[in-house]
């Protein structure tokens, strides 16, 4: 057996040894299922349905392609193929095509945005660059992007290959939010106290920019605009690797799943100017207590230990109509397969329950979640038995 096939079974065995030592969340009485939409993908990282009334679902693949699901079938020609430009090595790699977002006025202007990793000339202290780029749909074929329309919006150096963040979302304010990791390695050992607490760079942050200006504008109400030594693009900071984030369709709240170091994973509600504690803390727990105490950090609404998983995959608050009992709950997962919900119980820590879903740990690796225009949710995963990338829709169970 190769390492990839051994890993899920080893993980399940370790869980069986450790679960008795740590408190585990209850299991929801809600029964759910997943409906296979397609397993014709490779490492699906991002999902979107633009508000253009076409019903098309778009899926980004880490290698550098965006594919379209149209009337239930995956189109043979990619919507966009930039595999020759994107940096992703064979095997496990955190670089690649990581984010996709459609302009709020996509139906008229055809603009969309990606977050990708690209190579750089050999440079001390730089592994690669992260880029946010704008593209426009082909005027001849709405199922194809115009590669020649590519415009660089934002780029920044990444000191190491991991912790790239990479998610993109337009907020209710029409501005583009961007997740960036802390620069990689372990323990954010960059500078005196890490990148995440350093307002002088964009790493370990949630950024907010206006893409309707060239190359982009910095909103005047961003929290650190005009502050000496701070980057005006920063919306929130103190994050390690906010891999997936989302806005609640109803409340507008911004939720992020922040990947932990070696012991704790967390979910945060991101607020303007908020400091989420990394690297001083990992979840609710001290990590580097000798670092300066900023005294303004914000607690996560939940954290879980590595007795339950190893890498959080942030999700969405469910606002669809097909599963009424799930409405208003935040649905998320661990990369190793467990899926949970969080319920606001008007306390600092939300109530976490494991969802009874038809697949679980040892079956898939959950890379991302998706939300369609009606608020229904999708799971983007790689299947461990076949190594196929798949998109599933979460549906009512029986």
Short mmCIF file of N, CA and C in Angstrom, two decimals, residues 220-290:
data_model
loop_
_atom_site.label_atom_id
_atom_site.label_comp_id
_atom_site.label_asym_id
_atom_site.label_seq_id
_atom_site.Cartn_x
_atom_site.Cartn_y
_atom_site.Cartn_z
N UNK A 220 -11.70 53.43 1.75
CA UNK A 220 -11.34 54.44 2.74
C UNK A 220 -11.64 53.99 4.17
N UNK A 221 -12.63 53.11 4.32
CA UNK A 221 -12.97 52.67 5.68
C UNK A 221 -12.28 51.38 6.09
N UNK A 222 -11.29 50.90 5.30
CA UNK A 222 -10.47 49.80 5.79
C UNK A 222 -9.81 50.22 7.10
N UNK A 223 -9.65 49.31 8.06
CA UNK A 223 -9.31 49.72 9.43
C UNK A 223 -7.93 50.31 9.62
N UNK A 224 -6.98 50.03 8.70
CA UNK A 224 -5.62 50.50 8.93
C UNK A 224 -5.17 51.53 7.89
N UNK A 225 -6.12 52.06 7.14
CA UNK A 225 -5.81 53.12 6.19
C UNK A 225 -5.24 54.32 6.95
N UNK A 226 -4.09 54.80 6.49
CA UNK A 226 -3.48 55.98 7.11
C UNK A 226 -2.65 55.69 8.33
N UNK A 227 -2.61 54.41 8.77
CA UNK A 227 -1.80 54.08 9.94
C UNK A 227 -0.36 53.85 9.49
N UNK A 228 0.57 54.53 10.11
CA UNK A 228 1.96 54.45 9.71
C UNK A 228 2.48 53.01 9.81
N UNK A 229 3.11 52.55 8.73
CA UNK A 229 3.71 51.23 8.71
C UNK A 229 2.75 50.09 8.44
N UNK A 230 1.47 50.37 8.24
CA UNK A 230 0.47 49.32 8.02
C UNK A 230 0.02 49.32 6.57
N UNK A 231 -0.33 48.14 6.08
CA UNK A 231 -0.89 48.00 4.73
C UNK A 231 -2.38 48.31 4.77
N UNK A 232 -2.79 49.23 3.92
CA UNK A 232 -4.19 49.64 3.90
C UNK A 232 -5.14 48.58 3.42
N UNK A 233 -4.63 47.55 2.71
CA UNK A 233 -5.49 46.48 2.21
C UNK A 233 -6.02 45.57 3.32
N UNK A 234 -5.40 45.61 4.49
CA UNK A 234 -5.73 44.67 5.56
C UNK A 234 -7.12 44.97 6.14
N UNK A 235 -7.93 43.92 6.23
CA UNK A 235 -9.25 44.01 6.86
C UNK A 235 -9.23 43.38 8.26
N UNK A 236 -8.51 42.24 8.39
CA UNK A 236 -8.37 41.55 9.68
C UNK A 236 -7.03 40.82 9.66
N UNK A 237 -6.52 40.45 10.85
CA UNK A 237 -5.18 39.87 10.91
C UNK A 237 -5.09 38.84 12.05
N UNK A 238 -3.87 38.30 12.21
CA UNK A 238 -3.66 37.30 13.26
C UNK A 238 -4.18 35.93 12.86
N UNK A 239 -4.08 35.59 11.57
CA UNK A 239 -4.56 34.30 11.06
C UNK A 239 -3.38 33.48 10.55
N UNK A 240 -3.50 32.17 10.68
CA UNK A 240 -2.41 31.29 10.25
C UNK A 240 -2.57 30.87 8.80
N UNK A 241 -3.68 30.24 8.50
CA UNK A 241 -3.94 29.83 7.11
C UNK A 241 -5.45 29.74 6.90
N UNK A 242 -6.12 30.87 6.68
CA UNK A 242 -7.58 30.85 6.47
C UNK A 242 -7.90 30.26 5.11
N UNK A 243 -8.04 28.95 5.09
CA UNK A 243 -8.13 28.21 3.82
C UNK A 243 -9.44 28.49 3.08
N UNK A 244 -10.59 28.47 3.77
CA UNK A 244 -11.87 28.78 3.11
C UNK A 244 -12.68 29.71 4.02
N UNK A 245 -13.30 30.73 3.41
CA UNK A 245 -14.17 31.63 4.17
C UNK A 245 -15.42 31.91 3.37
N UNK A 246 -16.44 32.48 4.03
CA UNK A 246 -17.72 32.72 3.35
C UNK A 246 -18.52 33.77 4.08
N UNK A 247 -19.46 34.36 3.36
CA UNK A 247 -20.41 35.30 3.93
C UNK A 247 -21.77 34.64 4.08
N UNK A 248 -22.40 34.86 5.22
CA UNK A 248 -23.77 34.40 5.43
C UNK A 248 -24.69 35.24 4.54
N UNK A 249 -25.47 34.57 3.68
CA UNK A 249 -26.35 35.27 2.76
C UNK A 249 -27.36 36.17 3.47
N UNK A 250 -27.75 35.79 4.68
CA UNK A 250 -28.79 36.54 5.39
C UNK A 250 -28.21 37.66 6.26
N UNK A 251 -27.22 37.34 7.07
CA UNK A 251 -26.69 38.32 8.03
C UNK A 251 -25.50 39.09 7.50
N UNK A 252 -24.82 38.58 6.49
CA UNK A 252 -23.61 39.21 5.99
C UNK A 252 -22.37 38.91 6.81
N UNK A 253 -22.49 38.11 7.88
CA UNK A 253 -21.32 37.80 8.71
C UNK A 253 -20.31 37.00 7.91
N UNK A 254 -19.04 37.27 8.21
CA UNK A 254 -17.93 36.62 7.51
C UNK A 254 -17.33 35.53 8.41
N UNK A 255 -17.40 34.28 7.95
CA UNK A 255 -16.89 33.12 8.68
C UNK A 255 -15.62 32.61 8.00
N UNK A 256 -14.63 32.22 8.80
CA UNK A 256 -13.40 31.66 8.24
C UNK A 256 -12.96 30.44 9.03
N UNK A 257 -12.54 29.41 8.32
CA UNK A 257 -11.90 28.26 8.94
C UNK A 257 -10.41 28.47 8.87
N UNK A 258 -9.76 28.61 10.03
CA UNK A 258 -8.32 28.87 10.07
C UNK A 258 -7.58 27.60 10.48
N UNK A 259 -6.70 27.14 9.59
CA UNK A 259 -5.98 25.89 9.80
C UNK A 259 -4.95 26.06 10.91
N UNK A 260 -4.93 25.11 11.86
CA UNK A 260 -4.04 25.19 13.01
C UNK A 260 -2.65 24.65 12.73
N UNK A 261 -1.78 24.78 13.74
CA UNK A 261 -0.39 24.36 13.61
C UNK A 261 -0.24 22.85 13.84
N UNK A 262 -0.40 22.41 15.06
CA UNK A 262 -0.20 20.99 15.31
C UNK A 262 -1.17 20.41 16.31
N UNK A 263 -2.10 21.26 16.81
CA UNK A 263 -2.97 20.75 17.88
C UNK A 263 -4.42 21.19 17.75
N UNK A 264 -4.69 22.42 17.23
CA UNK A 264 -6.04 22.96 17.28
C UNK A 264 -6.43 23.62 15.95
N UNK A 265 -7.66 23.34 15.52
CA UNK A 265 -8.27 23.99 14.36
C UNK A 265 -9.38 24.91 14.86
N UNK A 266 -9.70 25.97 14.08
CA UNK A 266 -10.67 26.94 14.60
C UNK A 266 -11.56 27.53 13.51
N UNK A 267 -12.74 28.01 13.95
CA UNK A 267 -13.65 28.79 13.12
C UNK A 267 -13.79 30.17 13.75
N UNK A 268 -13.62 31.20 12.93
CA UNK A 268 -13.70 32.57 13.41
C UNK A 268 -14.80 33.33 12.68
N UNK A 269 -15.43 34.28 13.37
CA UNK A 269 -16.25 35.28 12.71
C UNK A 269 -15.37 36.51 12.55
N UNK A 270 -15.11 36.88 11.30
CA UNK A 270 -14.15 37.93 10.99
C UNK A 270 -14.84 39.30 11.03
N UNK A 271 -14.25 40.20 11.80
CA UNK A 271 -14.78 41.56 11.89
C UNK A 271 -13.69 42.55 11.48
N UNK A 272 -14.11 43.72 11.07
CA UNK A 272 -13.19 44.74 10.57
C UNK A 272 -12.20 45.13 11.66
N UNK A 273 -10.92 44.98 11.34
CA UNK A 273 -9.86 45.32 12.28
C UNK A 273 -9.56 44.25 13.30
N UNK A 274 -10.24 43.12 13.23
CA UNK A 274 -10.09 42.07 14.23
C UNK A 274 -8.73 41.39 14.20
N UNK A 275 -8.24 41.04 15.40
CA UNK A 275 -6.99 40.29 15.57
C UNK A 275 -7.35 38.93 16.13
N UNK A 276 -6.98 37.85 15.41
CA UNK A 276 -7.41 36.50 15.78
C UNK A 276 -6.32 35.68 16.48
N UNK A 277 -5.24 36.36 16.90
CA UNK A 277 -4.36 35.78 17.91
C UNK A 277 -3.14 35.02 17.45
N UNK A 278 -3.10 34.50 16.20
CA UNK A 278 -1.93 33.75 15.78
C UNK A 278 -0.75 34.72 15.63
N UNK A 279 0.49 34.41 16.09
CA UNK A 279 0.93 33.09 16.50
C UNK A 279 0.93 32.93 18.01
N UNK A 280 0.46 33.96 18.72
CA UNK A 280 0.44 33.90 20.18
C UNK A 280 -0.46 32.76 20.64
N UNK A 281 -1.55 32.55 19.89
CA UNK A 281 -2.49 31.50 20.25
C UNK A 281 -2.78 30.62 19.05
N UNK A 282 -3.13 29.40 19.34
CA UNK A 282 -3.65 28.46 18.35
C UNK A 282 -5.03 28.04 18.87
N UNK A 283 -6.09 28.49 18.18
CA UNK A 283 -7.42 28.32 18.73
C UNK A 283 -7.55 29.14 20.01
N UNK A 284 -8.05 28.50 21.06
CA UNK A 284 -8.21 29.17 22.36
C UNK A 284 -7.00 28.97 23.27
N UNK A 285 -5.91 28.42 22.73
CA UNK A 285 -4.81 27.93 23.55
C UNK A 285 -3.52 28.69 23.27
N UNK A 286 -2.76 28.98 24.31
CA UNK A 286 -1.50 29.69 24.16
C UNK A 286 -0.51 28.87 23.34
N UNK A 287 0.19 29.56 22.44
CA UNK A 287 1.22 28.91 21.63
C UNK A 287 2.58 29.53 21.91
N UNK A 288 2.67 30.85 21.83
CA UNK A 288 3.91 31.57 22.12
C UNK A 288 3.61 32.61 23.20
N UNK A 289 3.50 32.19 24.45
CA UNK A 289 3.10 33.12 25.52
C UNK A 289 4.10 34.23 25.78
N UNK A 290 5.35 34.10 25.29
CA UNK A 290 6.34 35.14 25.52
C UNK A 290 6.30 36.23 24.45
#
